[in-house]
C-alpha cells in the first residue's frame, strides 16, 4: 500500500480516513483552542481504532512458532492498514498493552484503563506460554540474549506480571522464567571470566540479540518492580542489583574498547586521534544504528542508574 503523506490534507478537511494508518495533520499548528481540541480528538480516535484492531486480530490469530517481543503483530488478515504476514505474535501485543497501561494516558475509554489493558495483556502472555512453556534447556542460546528478539523478553514479562497477576499459567512459569534469566546472565558473564577476556572480543553486544538487549531486560525488570515489597524483590536480587548490572555494563564496555582499538589499527597514527574509543561489531561488521549499532548499545549503558 503506498504511503500517504502526513501533511496531505489540512485539519479542517476532517478526520483521517479508515483506509490509512497514518494520521493526517495540518500543515501548520492550529491557532485556536477548538482546533487543538479537534486535533486531539482525531488522534485519540485513531489511537483507539488501532488498539481495537490489534486486539481483535490477536483474538483471531495463532501464536507463531518463534514468538517474541520484536515480531509484534503479524497475520493481520483483513486489516486495511496492517501488512499481511502468516502468524500473529501475542508477546509483542502484550508488551504494547503493558506499555500503554503504564503511561496512564488521560483518555476516557473502557479499553484504555490500566486494569483492563493489563488483564488482556496477561491473557496474551498466557496464550504464548501455553504454546511455548518457558524451559531453560530448550530456550537458552549463547547468541540470543536480548529482550526484543528472544525468549528472554517473554520471560521478563512473566517475572514482572507474576508478582501481580492471578493468571495461573503466568504464576506457574515464574520460577522457570527466573531460572532462564539467571542462567543466561551467568553464562554471558562467565564467558568473559573463563573462556576469554572480554577485551579480546568486540561482538555479542548489540540490542537485537546481544548483551545490550539483555541489559535492557534487566533494567526493565528493575524499573517495573521498583514499587514492589522488598520481600518480593529478594528473589530478583541476582538480576537487578547494582553489582550485577555493573558487571554486565563492564563487559559491554570492555568489548567496546577492544573494538575501538581494532578500528584505530586500520588508520595511520596521525588519523586515529578523532576515532571513537568505543566500537562494537555484529557478524564482523560495524553499525551505527539502533538495532545492531553503536548508538543503541551505548544508550543502554547510559541508562544504568
PDB file of C-alpha atoms in Angstrom:
ATOM      1  CA  UNK A   1       0.000   0.000   0.000  1.00  0.00           C
ATOM      2  CA  UNK A   2       1.509   3.374  -0.948  1.00  0.00           C
ATOM      3  CA  UNK A   3       2.418   5.654   1.925  1.00  0.00           C
ATOM      4  CA  UNK A   4       0.007   8.526   2.409  1.00  0.00           C
ATOM      5  CA  UNK A   5       1.880  11.698   3.409  1.00  0.00           C
ATOM      6  CA  UNK A   6       1.020  13.007   6.859  1.00  0.00           C
ATOM      7  CA  UNK A   7       0.598  16.550   5.606  1.00  0.00           C
ATOM      8  CA  UNK A   8      -1.547  15.888   2.565  1.00  0.00           C
ATOM      9  CA  UNK A   9      -4.731  17.453   3.973  1.00  0.00           C
ATOM     10  CA  UNK A  10      -5.437  20.336   6.256  1.00  0.00           C
ATOM     11  CA  UNK A  11      -7.059  19.561   9.594  1.00  0.00           C
ATOM     12  CA  UNK A  12     -10.290  21.345   8.601  1.00  0.00           C
ATOM     13  CA  UNK A  13     -10.954  18.722   5.939  1.00  0.00           C
ATOM     14  CA  UNK A  14     -11.989  16.215   8.580  1.00  0.00           C
ATOM     15  CA  UNK A  15     -10.770  13.151  10.452  1.00  0.00           C
ATOM     16  CA  UNK A  16      -8.356  10.706   8.813  1.00  0.00           C
ATOM     17  CA  UNK A  17      -9.810   8.013   6.589  1.00  0.00           C
ATOM     18  CA  UNK A  18     -10.080   4.470   7.927  1.00  0.00           C
ATOM     19  CA  UNK A  19      -8.201   3.309   4.815  1.00  0.00           C
ATOM     20  CA  UNK A  20      -4.871   4.521   6.180  1.00  0.00           C
ATOM     21  CA  UNK A  21      -2.954   4.002   9.409  1.00  0.00           C
ATOM     22  CA  UNK A  22      -1.340   7.437   9.038  1.00  0.00           C
ATOM     23  CA  UNK A  23      -2.745  10.420  10.947  1.00  0.00           C
ATOM     24  CA  UNK A  24      -3.396  13.418   8.739  1.00  0.00           C
ATOM     25  CA  UNK A  25      -2.026  16.554  10.374  1.00  0.00           C
ATOM     26  CA  UNK A  26      -2.371  20.218   9.462  1.00  0.00           C
ATOM     27  CA  UNK A  27       0.443  21.859   7.552  1.00  0.00           C
ATOM     28  CA  UNK A  28       0.660  24.451  10.327  1.00  0.00           C
ATOM     29  CA  UNK A  29      -0.115  24.175  14.059  1.00  0.00           C
ATOM     30  CA  UNK A  30      -3.694  25.120  14.990  1.00  0.00           C
ATOM     31  CA  UNK A  31      -4.117  28.603  16.391  1.00  0.00           C
ATOM     32  CA  UNK A  32      -7.459  28.315  18.145  1.00  0.00           C
ATOM     33  CA  UNK A  33      -8.376  26.166  21.110  1.00  0.00           C
ATOM     34  CA  UNK A  34     -11.228  24.458  19.245  1.00  0.00           C
ATOM     35  CA  UNK A  35      -8.784  23.381  16.513  1.00  0.00           C
ATOM     36  CA  UNK A  36      -6.409  21.887  19.096  1.00  0.00           C
ATOM     37  CA  UNK A  37      -9.329  20.045  20.675  1.00  0.00           C
ATOM     38  CA  UNK A  38     -10.429  18.707  17.288  1.00  0.00           C
ATOM     39  CA  UNK A  39      -6.891  17.568  16.514  1.00  0.00           C
ATOM     40  CA  UNK A  40      -6.664  15.846  19.905  1.00  0.00           C
ATOM     41  CA  UNK A  41      -9.959  14.076  19.179  1.00  0.00           C
ATOM     42  CA  UNK A  42      -8.706  12.898  15.773  1.00  0.00           C
ATOM     43  CA  UNK A  43      -5.513  11.461  17.263  1.00  0.00           C
ATOM     44  CA  UNK A  44      -7.453   9.829  20.078  1.00  0.00           C
ATOM     45  CA  UNK A  45      -9.883   8.214  17.643  1.00  0.00           C
ATOM     46  CA  UNK A  46      -7.058   6.808  15.526  1.00  0.00           C
ATOM     47  CA  UNK A  47      -5.280   5.577  18.644  1.00  0.00           C
ATOM     48  CA  UNK A  48      -8.392   3.797  19.923  1.00  0.00           C
ATOM     49  CA  UNK A  49      -9.194   2.390  16.488  1.00  0.00           C
ATOM     50  CA  UNK A  50      -5.771   0.869  16.083  1.00  0.00           C
ATOM     51  CA  UNK A  51      -5.736  -0.673  19.565  1.00  0.00           C
ATOM     52  CA  UNK A  52      -9.138  -2.249  18.906  1.00  0.00           C
ATOM     53  CA  UNK A  53      -7.939  -3.583  15.565  1.00  0.00           C
ATOM     54  CA  UNK A  54      -4.756  -5.065  17.046  1.00  0.00           C
ATOM     55  CA  UNK A  55      -6.635  -6.709  19.897  1.00  0.00           C
ATOM     56  CA  UNK A  56      -9.357  -8.054  17.614  1.00  0.00           C
ATOM     57  CA  UNK A  57      -6.865  -9.680  15.262  1.00  0.00           C
ATOM     58  CA  UNK A  58      -4.944 -11.053  18.221  1.00  0.00           C
ATOM     59  CA  UNK A  59      -8.068 -12.967  19.268  1.00  0.00           C
ATOM     60  CA  UNK A  60      -8.432 -14.473  15.812  1.00  0.00           C
ATOM     61  CA  UNK A  61      -4.805 -15.428  15.223  1.00  0.00           C
ATOM     62  CA  UNK A  62      -2.457 -18.093  16.489  1.00  0.00           C
ATOM     63  CA  UNK A  63       0.865 -17.893  18.298  1.00  0.00           C
ATOM     64  CA  UNK A  64       3.839 -18.167  15.967  1.00  0.00           C
ATOM     65  CA  UNK A  65       6.475 -20.851  16.372  1.00  0.00           C
ATOM     66  CA  UNK A  66       9.122 -18.245  17.270  1.00  0.00           C
ATOM     67  CA  UNK A  67       7.045 -15.857  19.326  1.00  0.00           C
ATOM     68  CA  UNK A  68       8.990 -12.852  20.591  1.00  0.00           C
ATOM     69  CA  UNK A  69       8.513  -9.224  21.530  1.00  0.00           C
ATOM     70  CA  UNK A  70      10.153  -7.975  18.334  1.00  0.00           C
ATOM     71  CA  UNK A  71       7.943  -9.650  15.765  1.00  0.00           C
ATOM     72  CA  UNK A  72       4.891  -7.947  17.217  1.00  0.00           C
ATOM     73  CA  UNK A  73       1.723  -8.108  15.132  1.00  0.00           C
ATOM     74  CA  UNK A  74       1.644 -10.344  12.131  1.00  0.00           C
ATOM     75  CA  UNK A  75      -1.156 -12.206  10.385  1.00  0.00           C
ATOM     76  CA  UNK A  76      -3.272  -9.041  10.143  1.00  0.00           C
ATOM     77  CA  UNK A  77      -5.653 -10.625   7.636  1.00  0.00           C
ATOM     78  CA  UNK A  78      -8.363  -8.240   6.536  1.00  0.00           C
ATOM     79  CA  UNK A  79      -6.889  -5.260   8.365  1.00  0.00           C
ATOM     80  CA  UNK A  80      -6.707  -2.318   5.906  1.00  0.00           C
ATOM     81  CA  UNK A  81      -3.651  -0.661   7.476  1.00  0.00           C
ATOM     82  CA  UNK A  82      -1.523  -3.640   8.527  1.00  0.00           C
ATOM     83  CA  UNK A  83       0.672  -5.725   6.280  1.00  0.00           C
ATOM     84  CA  UNK A  84      -0.301  -9.372   5.946  1.00  0.00           C
ATOM     85  CA  UNK A  85       2.104 -11.939   7.383  1.00  0.00           C
ATOM     86  CA  UNK A  86       1.490 -15.543   8.343  1.00  0.00           C
ATOM     87  CA  UNK A  87       1.228 -15.641  12.144  1.00  0.00           C
ATOM     88  CA  UNK A  88       0.076 -13.407  14.966  1.00  0.00           C
ATOM     89  CA  UNK A  89       2.604 -12.991  17.743  1.00  0.00           C
ATOM     90  CA  UNK A  90       0.980 -12.334  21.102  1.00  0.00           C
ATOM     91  CA  UNK A  91       4.085 -11.361  23.092  1.00  0.00           C
ATOM     92  CA  UNK A  92       4.569  -8.133  21.159  1.00  0.00           C
ATOM     93  CA  UNK A  93       0.875  -7.288  21.566  1.00  0.00           C
ATOM     94  CA  UNK A  94       1.099  -7.900  25.303  1.00  0.00           C
ATOM     95  CA  UNK A  95       4.144  -5.640  25.571  1.00  0.00           C
ATOM     96  CA  UNK A  96       2.205  -2.897  23.767  1.00  0.00           C
ATOM     97  CA  UNK A  97      -0.706  -3.279  26.170  1.00  0.00           C
ATOM     98  CA  UNK A  98       1.520  -3.244  29.270  1.00  0.00           C
ATOM     99  CA  UNK A  99       3.268  -0.139  27.968  1.00  0.00           C
ATOM    100  CA  UNK A 100       0.037   1.749  27.280  1.00  0.00           C
ATOM    101  CA  UNK A 101      -1.232   0.784  30.734  1.00  0.00           C
ATOM    102  CA  UNK A 102       1.934   2.178  32.318  1.00  0.00           C
ATOM    103  CA  UNK A 103       1.633   5.549  30.565  1.00  0.00           C
ATOM    104  CA  UNK A 104      -1.631   6.435  32.364  1.00  0.00           C
ATOM    105  CA  UNK A 105      -2.985   8.214  29.311  1.00  0.00           C
ATOM    106  CA  UNK A 106      -5.828  10.624  30.187  1.00  0.00           C
ATOM    107  CA  UNK A 107      -8.282   9.046  27.757  1.00  0.00           C
ATOM    108  CA  UNK A 108     -11.727   8.094  28.982  1.00  0.00           C
ATOM    109  CA  UNK A 109     -12.359   4.788  27.293  1.00  0.00           C
ATOM    110  CA  UNK A 110     -13.099   1.341  28.634  1.00  0.00           C
ATOM    111  CA  UNK A 111     -10.275  -0.360  26.702  1.00  0.00           C
ATOM    112  CA  UNK A 112      -7.617   2.031  27.924  1.00  0.00           C
ATOM    113  CA  UNK A 113      -7.917   1.606  31.670  1.00  0.00           C
ATOM    114  CA  UNK A 114      -4.702   0.193  33.075  1.00  0.00           C
ATOM    115  CA  UNK A 115      -6.517  -2.666  34.798  1.00  0.00           C
ATOM    116  CA  UNK A 116      -8.245  -3.902  31.650  1.00  0.00           C
ATOM    117  CA  UNK A 117      -5.181  -3.480  29.455  1.00  0.00           C
ATOM    118  CA  UNK A 118      -3.039  -5.499  31.863  1.00  0.00           C
ATOM    119  CA  UNK A 119      -5.709  -8.182  32.082  1.00  0.00           C
ATOM    120  CA  UNK A 120      -5.894  -8.512  28.292  1.00  0.00           C
ATOM    121  CA  UNK A 121      -2.100  -8.476  28.057  1.00  0.00           C
ATOM    122  CA  UNK A 122      -1.873 -11.242  30.659  1.00  0.00           C
ATOM    123  CA  UNK A 123      -4.170 -13.381  28.525  1.00  0.00           C
ATOM    124  CA  UNK A 124      -1.898 -12.821  25.519  1.00  0.00           C
ATOM    125  CA  UNK A 125       1.117 -13.914  27.559  1.00  0.00           C
ATOM    126  CA  UNK A 126      -0.829 -16.980  28.692  1.00  0.00           C
ATOM    127  CA  UNK A 127      -1.525 -17.739  25.038  1.00  0.00           C
ATOM    128  CA  UNK A 128       2.210 -17.719  24.347  1.00  0.00           C
ATOM    129  CA  UNK A 129       3.098 -19.804  27.398  1.00  0.00           C
ATOM    130  CA  UNK A 130       0.506 -22.444  26.590  1.00  0.00           C
ATOM    131  CA  UNK A 131       2.180 -22.868  23.223  1.00  0.00           C
ATOM    132  CA  UNK A 132       5.754 -22.417  24.469  1.00  0.00           C
ATOM    133  CA  UNK A 133       6.252 -23.043  28.206  1.00  0.00           C
ATOM    134  CA  UNK A 134       9.486 -21.490  29.443  1.00  0.00           C
ATOM    135  CA  UNK A 135      12.288 -24.038  29.587  1.00  0.00           C
ATOM    136  CA  UNK A 136      15.951 -23.234  30.160  1.00  0.00           C
ATOM    137  CA  UNK A 137      17.252 -26.276  28.291  1.00  0.00           C
ATOM    138  CA  UNK A 138      15.337 -25.576  25.086  1.00  0.00           C
ATOM    139  CA  UNK A 139      15.334 -21.749  25.126  1.00  0.00           C
ATOM    140  CA  UNK A 140      18.869 -20.775  26.156  1.00  0.00           C
ATOM    141  CA  UNK A 141      21.210 -19.742  23.350  1.00  0.00           C
ATOM    142  CA  UNK A 142      24.608 -18.030  23.806  1.00  0.00           C
ATOM    143  CA  UNK A 143      23.946 -15.887  20.723  1.00  0.00           C
ATOM    144  CA  UNK A 144      20.362 -14.917  21.596  1.00  0.00           C
ATOM    145  CA  UNK A 145      20.377 -12.949  24.845  1.00  0.00           C
ATOM    146  CA  UNK A 146      18.085  -9.998  24.261  1.00  0.00           C
ATOM    147  CA  UNK A 147      14.665  -8.799  25.352  1.00  0.00           C
ATOM    148  CA  UNK A 148      13.448  -7.980  21.862  1.00  0.00           C
ATOM    149  CA  UNK A 149      14.183 -10.977  19.693  1.00  0.00           C
ATOM    150  CA  UNK A 150      14.367 -13.954  22.055  1.00  0.00           C
ATOM    151  CA  UNK A 151      12.562 -15.846  24.809  1.00  0.00           C
ATOM    152  CA  UNK A 152      14.286 -13.542  27.320  1.00  0.00           C
ATOM    153  CA  UNK A 153      11.654 -10.887  26.583  1.00  0.00           C
ATOM    154  CA  UNK A 154       8.756 -13.223  27.318  1.00  0.00           C
ATOM    155  CA  UNK A 155      10.479 -14.452  30.480  1.00  0.00           C
ATOM    156  CA  UNK A 156      10.963 -10.856  31.620  1.00  0.00           C
ATOM    157  CA  UNK A 157       7.257 -10.107  31.203  1.00  0.00           C
ATOM    158  CA  UNK A 158       6.454 -13.266  33.170  1.00  0.00           C
ATOM    159  CA  UNK A 159       8.752 -12.185  36.024  1.00  0.00           C
ATOM    160  CA  UNK A 160       7.064  -8.799  36.236  1.00  0.00           C
ATOM    161  CA  UNK A 161       3.469  -9.916  35.884  1.00  0.00           C
ATOM    162  CA  UNK A 162       3.945 -12.983  38.053  1.00  0.00           C
ATOM    163  CA  UNK A 163       4.169 -10.631  41.033  1.00  0.00           C
ATOM    164  CA  UNK A 164       0.797  -9.033  40.281  1.00  0.00           C
ATOM    165  CA  UNK A 165      -1.454 -11.278  38.212  1.00  0.00           C
ATOM    166  CA  UNK A 166      -3.775 -14.085  39.223  1.00  0.00           C
ATOM    167  CA  UNK A 167      -3.275 -15.891  35.897  1.00  0.00           C
ATOM    168  CA  UNK A 168      -2.162 -19.361  36.967  1.00  0.00           C
ATOM    169  CA  UNK A 169      -0.175 -20.077  33.788  1.00  0.00           C
ATOM    170  CA  UNK A 170       1.987 -16.989  34.318  1.00  0.00           C
ATOM    171  CA  UNK A 171       2.491 -17.757  38.003  1.00  0.00           C
ATOM    172  CA  UNK A 172       3.388 -21.376  37.198  1.00  0.00           C
ATOM    173  CA  UNK A 173       6.045 -20.234  34.698  1.00  0.00           C
ATOM    174  CA  UNK A 174       7.565 -17.654  37.069  1.00  0.00           C
ATOM    175  CA  UNK A 175      10.259 -19.898  38.516  1.00  0.00           C
ATOM    176  CA  UNK A 176      11.286 -21.148  35.063  1.00  0.00           C
ATOM    177  CA  UNK A 177      11.496 -17.550  33.825  1.00  0.00           C
ATOM    178  CA  UNK A 178      13.747 -16.651  36.750  1.00  0.00           C
ATOM    179  CA  UNK A 179      15.997 -19.633  36.021  1.00  0.00           C
ATOM    180  CA  UNK A 180      16.227 -18.708  32.326  1.00  0.00           C
ATOM    181  CA  UNK A 181      17.328 -15.133  33.023  1.00  0.00           C
ATOM    182  CA  UNK A 182      19.734 -16.131  35.789  1.00  0.00           C
ATOM    183  CA  UNK A 183      21.286 -18.852  33.652  1.00  0.00           C
ATOM    184  CA  UNK A 184      21.580 -16.575  30.613  1.00  0.00           C
ATOM    185  CA  UNK A 185      23.196 -13.794  32.643  1.00  0.00           C
ATOM    186  CA  UNK A 186      25.558 -16.211  34.381  1.00  0.00           C
ATOM    187  CA  UNK A 187      26.681 -17.728  31.075  1.00  0.00           C
ATOM    188  CA  UNK A 188      27.190 -14.310  29.499  1.00  0.00           C
ATOM    189  CA  UNK A 189      29.378 -13.131  32.383  1.00  0.00           C
ATOM    190  CA  UNK A 190      31.217 -16.427  32.838  1.00  0.00           C
ATOM    191  CA  UNK A 191      32.139 -16.360  29.156  1.00  0.00           C
ATOM    192  CA  UNK A 192      34.107 -13.215  29.919  1.00  0.00           C
ATOM    193  CA  UNK A 193      35.665 -14.676  33.065  1.00  0.00           C
ATOM    194  CA  UNK A 194      36.559 -18.154  31.848  1.00  0.00           C
ATOM    195  CA  UNK A 195      36.668 -18.572  28.085  1.00  0.00           C
ATOM    196  CA  UNK A 196      38.431 -15.378  27.099  1.00  0.00           C
ATOM    197  CA  UNK A 197      38.993 -11.849  28.231  1.00  0.00           C
ATOM    198  CA  UNK A 198      36.164  -9.506  27.147  1.00  0.00           C
ATOM    199  CA  UNK A 199      38.903  -7.200  25.908  1.00  0.00           C
ATOM    200  CA  UNK A 200      39.657  -9.717  23.169  1.00  0.00           C
ATOM    201  CA  UNK A 201      36.201  -9.682  21.615  1.00  0.00           C
ATOM    202  CA  UNK A 202      34.044  -6.813  20.375  1.00  0.00           C
ATOM    203  CA  UNK A 203      30.879  -8.583  19.209  1.00  0.00           C
ATOM    204  CA  UNK A 204      27.828 -10.020  21.002  1.00  0.00           C
ATOM    205  CA  UNK A 205      26.808  -6.665  22.464  1.00  0.00           C
ATOM    206  CA  UNK A 206      24.115  -5.206  20.207  1.00  0.00           C
ATOM    207  CA  UNK A 207      20.491  -4.685  21.235  1.00  0.00           C
ATOM    208  CA  UNK A 208      18.664  -7.051  18.908  1.00  0.00           C
ATOM    209  CA  UNK A 209      20.436 -10.230  20.069  1.00  0.00           C
ATOM    210  CA  UNK A 210      23.311  -9.387  22.388  1.00  0.00           C
ATOM    211  CA  UNK A 211      24.339  -8.062  25.786  1.00  0.00           C
ATOM    212  CA  UNK A 212      22.778  -4.615  25.392  1.00  0.00           C
ATOM    213  CA  UNK A 213      19.449  -6.356  24.796  1.00  0.00           C
ATOM    214  CA  UNK A 214      19.973  -8.412  27.950  1.00  0.00           C
ATOM    215  CA  UNK A 215      20.788  -5.215  29.848  1.00  0.00           C
ATOM    216  CA  UNK A 216      17.502  -3.735  28.619  1.00  0.00           C
ATOM    217  CA  UNK A 217      15.649  -6.748  30.074  1.00  0.00           C
ATOM    218  CA  UNK A 218      17.249  -6.319  33.483  1.00  0.00           C
ATOM    219  CA  UNK A 219      16.662  -2.564  33.544  1.00  0.00           C
ATOM    220  CA  UNK A 220      13.032  -3.108  32.502  1.00  0.00           C
ATOM    221  CA  UNK A 221      12.628  -5.690  35.258  1.00  0.00           C
ATOM    222  CA  UNK A 222      14.209  -3.391  37.826  1.00  0.00           C
ATOM    223  CA  UNK A 223      12.005  -0.442  36.918  1.00  0.00           C
ATOM    224  CA  UNK A 224       8.798  -2.498  36.740  1.00  0.00           C
ATOM    225  CA  UNK A 225       9.361  -3.947  40.213  1.00  0.00           C
ATOM    226  CA  UNK A 226      10.574  -0.723  41.790  1.00  0.00           C
ATOM    227  CA  UNK A 227       7.491  -0.319  43.979  1.00  0.00           C
ATOM    228  CA  UNK A 228       7.124  -3.958  44.962  1.00  0.00           C
ATOM    229  CA  UNK A 229       7.648  -5.077  48.541  1.00  0.00           C
ATOM    230  CA  UNK A 230      11.251  -5.844  49.386  1.00  0.00           C
ATOM    231  CA  UNK A 231      10.241  -9.424  50.152  1.00  0.00           C
ATOM    232  CA  UNK A 232       9.018  -9.783  46.560  1.00  0.00           C
ATOM    233  CA  UNK A 233      12.260  -8.419  45.116  1.00  0.00           C
ATOM    234  CA  UNK A 234      14.573 -10.691  47.089  1.00  0.00           C
ATOM    235  CA  UNK A 235      14.324 -13.475  44.504  1.00  0.00           C
ATOM    236  CA  UNK A 236      15.248 -10.990  41.767  1.00  0.00           C
ATOM    237  CA  UNK A 237      18.352  -9.675  43.528  1.00  0.00           C
ATOM    238  CA  UNK A 238      20.751 -11.659  41.314  1.00  0.00           C
ATOM    239  CA  UNK A 239      19.251  -9.957  38.256  1.00  0.00           C
ATOM    240  CA  UNK A 240      18.644  -6.340  39.252  1.00  0.00           C
ATOM    241  CA  UNK A 241      21.249  -5.415  41.884  1.00  0.00           C
ATOM    242  CA  UNK A 242      23.715  -2.602  41.193  1.00  0.00           C
ATOM    243  CA  UNK A 243      26.618  -5.023  41.245  1.00  0.00           C
ATOM    244  CA  UNK A 244      25.114  -7.383  38.654  1.00  0.00           C
ATOM    245  CA  UNK A 245      24.149  -4.578  36.293  1.00  0.00           C
ATOM    246  CA  UNK A 246      27.596  -3.013  36.637  1.00  0.00           C
ATOM    247  CA  UNK A 247      29.293  -6.295  35.706  1.00  0.00           C
ATOM    248  CA  UNK A 248      27.206  -6.569  32.561  1.00  0.00           C
ATOM    249  CA  UNK A 249      27.958  -2.966  31.585  1.00  0.00           C
ATOM    250  CA  UNK A 250      31.674  -3.547  32.262  1.00  0.00           C
ATOM    251  CA  UNK A 251      31.549  -6.490  29.861  1.00  0.00           C
ATOM    252  CA  UNK A 252      29.925  -4.370  27.159  1.00  0.00           C
ATOM    253  CA  UNK A 253      32.382  -1.509  27.635  1.00  0.00           C
ATOM    254  CA  UNK A 254      35.440  -3.778  27.634  1.00  0.00           C
ATOM    255  CA  UNK A 255      34.354  -5.228  24.314  1.00  0.00           C
ATOM    256  CA  UNK A 256      33.700  -1.726  23.024  1.00  0.00           C
ATOM    257  CA  UNK A 257      37.191  -0.571  23.956  1.00  0.00           C
ATOM    258  CA  UNK A 258      38.688  -3.547  22.160  1.00  0.00           C
ATOM    259  CA  UNK A 259      36.585  -2.731  19.108  1.00  0.00           C
ATOM    260  CA  UNK A 260      37.751   0.866  19.250  1.00  0.00           C
ATOM    261  CA  UNK A 261      41.364  -0.319  19.401  1.00  0.00           C
ATOM    262  CA  UNK A 262      40.892  -2.553  16.373  1.00  0.00           C
ATOM    263  CA  UNK A 263      39.329   0.321  14.474  1.00  0.00           C
ATOM    264  CA  UNK A 264      42.302   2.560  15.247  1.00  0.00           C
ATOM    265  CA  UNK A 265      44.736  -0.011  13.845  1.00  0.00           C
ATOM    266  CA  UNK A 266      43.106   0.383  10.438  1.00  0.00           C
ATOM    267  CA  UNK A 267      44.212   4.015  10.199  1.00  0.00           C
ATOM    268  CA  UNK A 268      47.513   5.802  10.255  1.00  0.00           C
ATOM    269  CA  UNK A 269      48.508   7.099  13.666  1.00  0.00           C
ATOM    270  CA  UNK A 270      48.056  10.695  12.525  1.00  0.00           C
ATOM    271  CA  UNK A 271      44.450   9.970  11.537  1.00  0.00           C
ATOM    272  CA  UNK A 272      43.424   7.922  14.584  1.00  0.00           C
ATOM    273  CA  UNK A 273      43.001  10.737  17.102  1.00  0.00           C
ATOM    274  CA  UNK A 274      39.430  11.547  16.047  1.00  0.00           C
ATOM    275  CA  UNK A 275      38.194   7.969  16.031  1.00  0.00           C
ATOM    276  CA  UNK A 276      35.640   6.768  18.630  1.00  0.00           C
ATOM    277  CA  UNK A 277      37.203   4.991  21.619  1.00  0.00           C
ATOM    278  CA  UNK A 278      34.301   2.509  21.670  1.00  0.00           C
ATOM    279  CA  UNK A 279      33.188   0.325  18.781  1.00  0.00           C
ATOM    280  CA  UNK A 280      31.185  -2.892  18.571  1.00  0.00           C
ATOM    281  CA  UNK A 281      30.529  -5.244  15.679  1.00  0.00           C
ATOM    282  CA  UNK A 282      27.802  -7.607  14.629  1.00  0.00           C
ATOM    283  CA  UNK A 283      28.816 -10.557  12.446  1.00  0.00           C
ATOM    284  CA  UNK A 284      32.133  -8.835  11.807  1.00  0.00           C
ATOM    285  CA  UNK A 285      30.652  -5.553  10.574  1.00  0.00           C
ATOM    286  CA  UNK A 286      30.336  -2.171  12.266  1.00  0.00           C
ATOM    287  CA  UNK A 287      26.943  -0.490  12.511  1.00  0.00           C
ATOM    288  CA  UNK A 288      25.846   2.874  13.877  1.00  0.00           C
ATOM    289  CA  UNK A 289      22.068   2.471  14.164  1.00  0.00           C
ATOM    290  CA  UNK A 290      19.555   1.293  16.716  1.00  0.00           C
ATOM    291  CA  UNK A 291      19.305  -2.444  16.027  1.00  0.00           C
ATOM    292  CA  UNK A 292      22.873  -3.726  15.728  1.00  0.00           C
ATOM    293  CA  UNK A 293      24.772  -0.483  16.033  1.00  0.00           C
ATOM    294  CA  UNK A 294      26.837   1.616  18.398  1.00  0.00           C
ATOM    295  CA  UNK A 295      24.022   4.111  19.059  1.00  0.00           C
ATOM    296  CA  UNK A 296      21.610   1.795  20.832  1.00  0.00           C
ATOM    297  CA  UNK A 297      24.330  -0.262  22.516  1.00  0.00           C
ATOM    298  CA  UNK A 298      25.873   2.842  24.073  1.00  0.00           C
ATOM    299  CA  UNK A 299      22.444   4.239  25.010  1.00  0.00           C
ATOM    300  CA  UNK A 300      21.629   1.162  27.096  1.00  0.00           C
ATOM    301  CA  UNK A 301      24.804   1.600  29.131  1.00  0.00           C
ATOM    302  CA  UNK A 302      23.861   5.228  29.823  1.00  0.00           C
ATOM    303  CA  UNK A 303      20.521   4.097  31.310  1.00  0.00           C
ATOM    304  CA  UNK A 304      22.258   2.320  34.181  1.00  0.00           C
ATOM    305  CA  UNK A 305      21.174   4.035  37.448  1.00  0.00           C
TER     306      UNK A 305
END
